[in-house]
CSV table of C-alpha atoms in Angstrom, one decimal:
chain,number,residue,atom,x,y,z
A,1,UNK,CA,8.1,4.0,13.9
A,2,UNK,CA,5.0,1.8,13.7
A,3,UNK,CA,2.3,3.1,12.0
A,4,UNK,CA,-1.3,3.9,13.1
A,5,UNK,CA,-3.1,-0.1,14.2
A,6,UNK,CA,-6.8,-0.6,14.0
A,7,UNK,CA,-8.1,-3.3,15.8
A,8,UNK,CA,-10.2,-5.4,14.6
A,9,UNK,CA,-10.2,-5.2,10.7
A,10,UNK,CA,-13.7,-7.0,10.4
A,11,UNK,CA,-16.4,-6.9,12.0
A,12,UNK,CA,-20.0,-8.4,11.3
A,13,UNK,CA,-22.7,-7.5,13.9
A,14,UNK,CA,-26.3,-7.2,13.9
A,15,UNK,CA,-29.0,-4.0,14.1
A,16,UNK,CA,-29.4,-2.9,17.8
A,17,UNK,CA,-25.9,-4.5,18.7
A,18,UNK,CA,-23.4,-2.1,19.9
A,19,UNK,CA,-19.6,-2.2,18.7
A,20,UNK,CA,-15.8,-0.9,19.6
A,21,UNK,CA,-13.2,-0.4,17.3
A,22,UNK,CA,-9.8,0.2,18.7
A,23,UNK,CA,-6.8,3.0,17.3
A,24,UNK,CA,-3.6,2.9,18.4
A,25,UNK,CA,-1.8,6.2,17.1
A,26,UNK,CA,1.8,6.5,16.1
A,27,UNK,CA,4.1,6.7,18.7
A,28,UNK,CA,4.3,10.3,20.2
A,29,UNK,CA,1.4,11.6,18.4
A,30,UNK,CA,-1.7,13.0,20.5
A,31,UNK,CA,-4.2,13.4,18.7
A,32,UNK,CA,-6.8,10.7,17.0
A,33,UNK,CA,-9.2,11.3,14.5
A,34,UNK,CA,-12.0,9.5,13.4
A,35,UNK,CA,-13.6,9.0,10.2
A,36,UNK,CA,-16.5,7.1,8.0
A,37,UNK,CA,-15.7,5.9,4.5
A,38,UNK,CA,-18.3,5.0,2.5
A,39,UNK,CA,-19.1,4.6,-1.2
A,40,UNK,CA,-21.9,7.3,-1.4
A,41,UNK,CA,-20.8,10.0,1.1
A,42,UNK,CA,-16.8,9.1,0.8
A,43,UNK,CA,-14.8,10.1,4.1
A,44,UNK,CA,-16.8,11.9,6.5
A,45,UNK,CA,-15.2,13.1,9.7
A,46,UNK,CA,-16.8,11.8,13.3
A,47,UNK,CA,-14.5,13.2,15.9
A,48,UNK,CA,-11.1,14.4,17.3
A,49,UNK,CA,-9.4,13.0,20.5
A,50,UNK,CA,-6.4,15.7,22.1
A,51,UNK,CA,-5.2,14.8,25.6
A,52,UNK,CA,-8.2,12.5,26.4
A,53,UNK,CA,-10.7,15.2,25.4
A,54,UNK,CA,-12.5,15.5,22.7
A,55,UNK,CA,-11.7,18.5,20.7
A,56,UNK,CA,-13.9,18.3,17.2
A,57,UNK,CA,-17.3,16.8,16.5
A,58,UNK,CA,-18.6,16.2,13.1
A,59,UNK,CA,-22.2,15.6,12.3
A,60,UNK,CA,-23.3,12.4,13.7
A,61,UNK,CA,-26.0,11.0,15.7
A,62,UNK,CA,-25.1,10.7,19.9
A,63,UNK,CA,-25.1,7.1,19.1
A,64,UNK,CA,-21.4,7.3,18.0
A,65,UNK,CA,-19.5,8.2,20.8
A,66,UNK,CA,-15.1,7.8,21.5
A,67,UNK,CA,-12.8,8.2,24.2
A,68,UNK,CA,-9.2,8.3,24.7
A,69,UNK,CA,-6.9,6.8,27.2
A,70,UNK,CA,-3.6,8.3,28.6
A,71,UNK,CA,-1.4,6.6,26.5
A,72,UNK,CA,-3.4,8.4,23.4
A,73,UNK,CA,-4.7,4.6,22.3
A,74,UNK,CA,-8.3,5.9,21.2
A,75,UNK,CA,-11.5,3.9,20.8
A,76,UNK,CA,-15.2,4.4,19.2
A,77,UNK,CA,-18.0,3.5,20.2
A,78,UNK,CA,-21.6,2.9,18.0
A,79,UNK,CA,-24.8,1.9,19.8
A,80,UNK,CA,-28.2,0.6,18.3
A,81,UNK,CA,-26.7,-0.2,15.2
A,82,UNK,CA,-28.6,0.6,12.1
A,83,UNK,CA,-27.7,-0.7,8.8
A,84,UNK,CA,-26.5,2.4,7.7
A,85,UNK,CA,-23.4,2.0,9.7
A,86,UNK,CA,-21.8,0.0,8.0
A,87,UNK,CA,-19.1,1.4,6.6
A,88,UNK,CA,-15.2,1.4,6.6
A,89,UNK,CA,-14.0,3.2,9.9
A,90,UNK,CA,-10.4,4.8,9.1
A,91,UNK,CA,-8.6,6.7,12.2
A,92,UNK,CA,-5.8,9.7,11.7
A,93,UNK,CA,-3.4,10.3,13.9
A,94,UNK,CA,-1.3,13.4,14.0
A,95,UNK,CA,1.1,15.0,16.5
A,96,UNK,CA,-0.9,18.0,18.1
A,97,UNK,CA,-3.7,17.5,15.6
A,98,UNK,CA,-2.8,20.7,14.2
A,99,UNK,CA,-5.1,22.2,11.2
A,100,UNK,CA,-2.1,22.3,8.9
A,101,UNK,CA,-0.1,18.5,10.4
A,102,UNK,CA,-0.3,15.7,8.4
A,103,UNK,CA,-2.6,12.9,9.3
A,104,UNK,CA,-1.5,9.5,8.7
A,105,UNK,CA,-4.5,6.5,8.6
A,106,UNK,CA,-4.8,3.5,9.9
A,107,UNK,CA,-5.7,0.4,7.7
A,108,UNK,CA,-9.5,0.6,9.0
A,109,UNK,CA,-12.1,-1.8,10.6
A,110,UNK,CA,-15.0,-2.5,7.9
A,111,UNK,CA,-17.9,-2.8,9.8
A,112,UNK,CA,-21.2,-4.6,7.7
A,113,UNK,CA,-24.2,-4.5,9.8
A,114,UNK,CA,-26.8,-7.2,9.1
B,1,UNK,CA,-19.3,24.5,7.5
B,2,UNK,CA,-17.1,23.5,5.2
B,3,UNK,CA,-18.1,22.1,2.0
B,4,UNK,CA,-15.3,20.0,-0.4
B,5,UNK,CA,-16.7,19.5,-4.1
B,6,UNK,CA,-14.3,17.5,-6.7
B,7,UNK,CA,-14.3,16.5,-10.3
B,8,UNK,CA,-14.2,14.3,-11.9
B,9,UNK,CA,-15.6,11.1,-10.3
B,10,UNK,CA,-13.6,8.9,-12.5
B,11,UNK,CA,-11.1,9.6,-14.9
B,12,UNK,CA,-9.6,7.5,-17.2
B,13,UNK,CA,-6.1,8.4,-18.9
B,14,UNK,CA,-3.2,6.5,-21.1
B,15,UNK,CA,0.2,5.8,-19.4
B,16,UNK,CA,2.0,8.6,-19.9
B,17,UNK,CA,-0.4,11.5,-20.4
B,18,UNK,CA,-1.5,14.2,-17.8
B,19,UNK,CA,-4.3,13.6,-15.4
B,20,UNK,CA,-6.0,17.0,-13.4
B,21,UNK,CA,-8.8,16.2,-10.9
B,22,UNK,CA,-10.1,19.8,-9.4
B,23,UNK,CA,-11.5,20.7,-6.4
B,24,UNK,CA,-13.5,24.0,-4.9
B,25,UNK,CA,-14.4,24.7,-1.4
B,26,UNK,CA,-16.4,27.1,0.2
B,27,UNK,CA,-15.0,28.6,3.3
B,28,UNK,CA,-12.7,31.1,2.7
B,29,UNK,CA,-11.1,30.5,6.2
B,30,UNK,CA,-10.0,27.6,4.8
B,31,UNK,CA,-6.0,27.6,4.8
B,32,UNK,CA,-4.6,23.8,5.0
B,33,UNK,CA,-5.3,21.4,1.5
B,34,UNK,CA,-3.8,17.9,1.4
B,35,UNK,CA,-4.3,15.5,-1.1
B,36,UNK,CA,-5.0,11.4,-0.6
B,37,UNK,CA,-4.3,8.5,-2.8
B,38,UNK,CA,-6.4,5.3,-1.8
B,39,UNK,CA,-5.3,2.0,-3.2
B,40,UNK,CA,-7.6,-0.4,-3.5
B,41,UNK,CA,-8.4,-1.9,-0.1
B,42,UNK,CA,-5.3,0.1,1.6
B,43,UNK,CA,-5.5,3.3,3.9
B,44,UNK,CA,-5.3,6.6,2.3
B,45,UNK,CA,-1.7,8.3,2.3
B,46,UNK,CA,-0.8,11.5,1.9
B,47,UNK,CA,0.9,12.6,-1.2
B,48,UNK,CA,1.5,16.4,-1.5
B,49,UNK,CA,-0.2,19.1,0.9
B,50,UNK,CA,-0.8,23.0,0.2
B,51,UNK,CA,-1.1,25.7,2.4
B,52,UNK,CA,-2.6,29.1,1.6
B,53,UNK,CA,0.2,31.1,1.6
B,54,UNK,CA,1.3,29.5,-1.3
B,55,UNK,CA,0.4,29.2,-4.9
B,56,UNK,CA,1.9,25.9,-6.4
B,57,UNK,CA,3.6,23.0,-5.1
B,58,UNK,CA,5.8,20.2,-6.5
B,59,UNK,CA,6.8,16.8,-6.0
B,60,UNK,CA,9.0,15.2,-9.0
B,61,UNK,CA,5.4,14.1,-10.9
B,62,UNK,CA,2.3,15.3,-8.9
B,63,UNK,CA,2.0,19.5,-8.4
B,64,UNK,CA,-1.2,21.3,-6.5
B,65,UNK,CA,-2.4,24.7,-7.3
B,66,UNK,CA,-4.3,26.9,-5.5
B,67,UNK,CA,-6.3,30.1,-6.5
B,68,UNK,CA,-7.7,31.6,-2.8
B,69,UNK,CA,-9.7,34.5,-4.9
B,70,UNK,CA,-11.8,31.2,-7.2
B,71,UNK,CA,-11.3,28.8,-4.0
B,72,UNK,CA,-10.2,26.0,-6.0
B,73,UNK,CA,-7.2,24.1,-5.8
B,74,UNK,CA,-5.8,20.9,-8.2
B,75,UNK,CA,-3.8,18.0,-8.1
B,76,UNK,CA,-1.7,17.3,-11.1
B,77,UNK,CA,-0.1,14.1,-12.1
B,78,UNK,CA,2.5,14.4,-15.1
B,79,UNK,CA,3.6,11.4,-17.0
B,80,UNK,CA,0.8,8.9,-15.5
B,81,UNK,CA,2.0,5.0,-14.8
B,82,UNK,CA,-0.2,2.4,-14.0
B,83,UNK,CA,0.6,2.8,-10.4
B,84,UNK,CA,-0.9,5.6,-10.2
B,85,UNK,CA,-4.4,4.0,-10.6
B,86,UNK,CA,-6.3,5.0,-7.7
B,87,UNK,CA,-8.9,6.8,-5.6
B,88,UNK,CA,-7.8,10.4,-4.5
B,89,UNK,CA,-9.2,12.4,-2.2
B,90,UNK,CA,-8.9,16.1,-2.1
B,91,UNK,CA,-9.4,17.7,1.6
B,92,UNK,CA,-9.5,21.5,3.0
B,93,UNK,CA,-8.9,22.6,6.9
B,94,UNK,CA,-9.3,25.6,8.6
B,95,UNK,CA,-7.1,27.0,11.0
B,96,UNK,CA,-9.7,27.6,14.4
B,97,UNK,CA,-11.9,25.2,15.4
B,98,UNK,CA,-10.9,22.4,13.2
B,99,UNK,CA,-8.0,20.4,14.5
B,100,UNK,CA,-7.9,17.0,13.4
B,101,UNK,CA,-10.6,17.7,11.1
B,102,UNK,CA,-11.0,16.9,7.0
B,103,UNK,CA,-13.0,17.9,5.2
B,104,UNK,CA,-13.3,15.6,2.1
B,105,UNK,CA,-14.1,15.8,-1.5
B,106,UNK,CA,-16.0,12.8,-2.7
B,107,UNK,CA,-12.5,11.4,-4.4
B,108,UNK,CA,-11.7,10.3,-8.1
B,109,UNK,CA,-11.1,7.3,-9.4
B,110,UNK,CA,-8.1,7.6,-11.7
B,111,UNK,CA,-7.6,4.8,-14.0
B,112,UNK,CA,-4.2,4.7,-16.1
B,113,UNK,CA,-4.0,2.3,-18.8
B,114,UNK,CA,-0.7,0.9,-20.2
């Protein structure tokens, strides 16, 4: 099977721009997870996607948002971008997303806000 | 919630010696534990998981532990080899509430010189 896809894998956009990233899961699996890497607070978990609804939240501003689509293909949105955003953006992708399944990441999109 | 501490930050060992990088977390509920190794500019991948119902794991070189009563758990790596120079994360989950959510240590860098 294919892995988990991240489209794109750079990005370079301004403060106050907005930006999508794109995660196409493994084939079968239904659940997407999102994440922030970064050096100083490592991976920090945004949100879960199950069924086109989102499940989990973590701690982040309303300016991140996600959806996902039928097919399970999940994409997030950040709005009014600070510089603080940038970061590597890693999504999971596990079968019913689980506590105990194993999540396997996609390469990322690095993100550098200017 | 959930808080994930591990130690060390770095760690530096000689091919062929042990290397132990500890972590503690602080909700009891907590029942999943998987552990991460991060290449340099690659994804994270999963390289041995623990649940709570059991006390020690092992996969040919690497082996967790977990003590549920000190909320701990550790990753150890026998006979290091260069290739094992990398970032790992350590990560805890909680059965309700939590699907598709990690909650990540702040990883170690593991260094293994020939």
């Amino acid at each position: 099977k294919a892995g988990v896809t991240q489209t794109p894998r750079y990005l370079i956009k301004t403060r106050g721009q907005q930006v999508t990233l794109s995660c196409s899961p493994i084939s079968g699996h239904r659940s997407v997870s999102w994440y922030q890497q970064t050096p100083g607070q490592g991976l920090q978990f945004l949100f879960e996607y199950f069924s086109e609804t989102q499940r989990n939240k973590g701690n982040f501003p309303g300016r991140f948002s996600g959806r996902q689509f039928s097919n399970s293909r999940s994409e997030m949105n950040v709005s009014t971008l600070e510089l603080g955003d940038s970061a590597l953006y890693l999504c999971a992708s596990s079968w019913n997303g689980g506590n105990s399944e194993t999540q396997y990441f996609g390469p990322g999109t690095r993100l550098l806000v200017l | 919630g959930e808080n994930v501490e591990q130690h060390p930050s770095t760690l530096s060992v000689q091919e062929g010696d042990s290397a132990v990088i500890k972590c503690t977390y602080s909700d009891s509920a907590s029942n999943y534990f998987p552990w991460y190794k991060q290449e340099l500019g690659k994804r994270p991948q999963l390289i041995i998981d623990i649940r709570s119902n059991v006390g020690e794991k092992k996969d040919q070189r690497i082996a967790v532990t977990l003590n549920k009563t000190a909320k701990h758990f550790s990753l150890h790596i026998t006979e290091t080899q260069p290739e094992d120079s990398a970032v790992y994360f350590c990560a805890a989950s909680k059965p309700r509430g939590s699907q598709g959510n990690l909650i990540f240590g702040k990883g170690t860098k593991l260094s293994v010189k020939p």
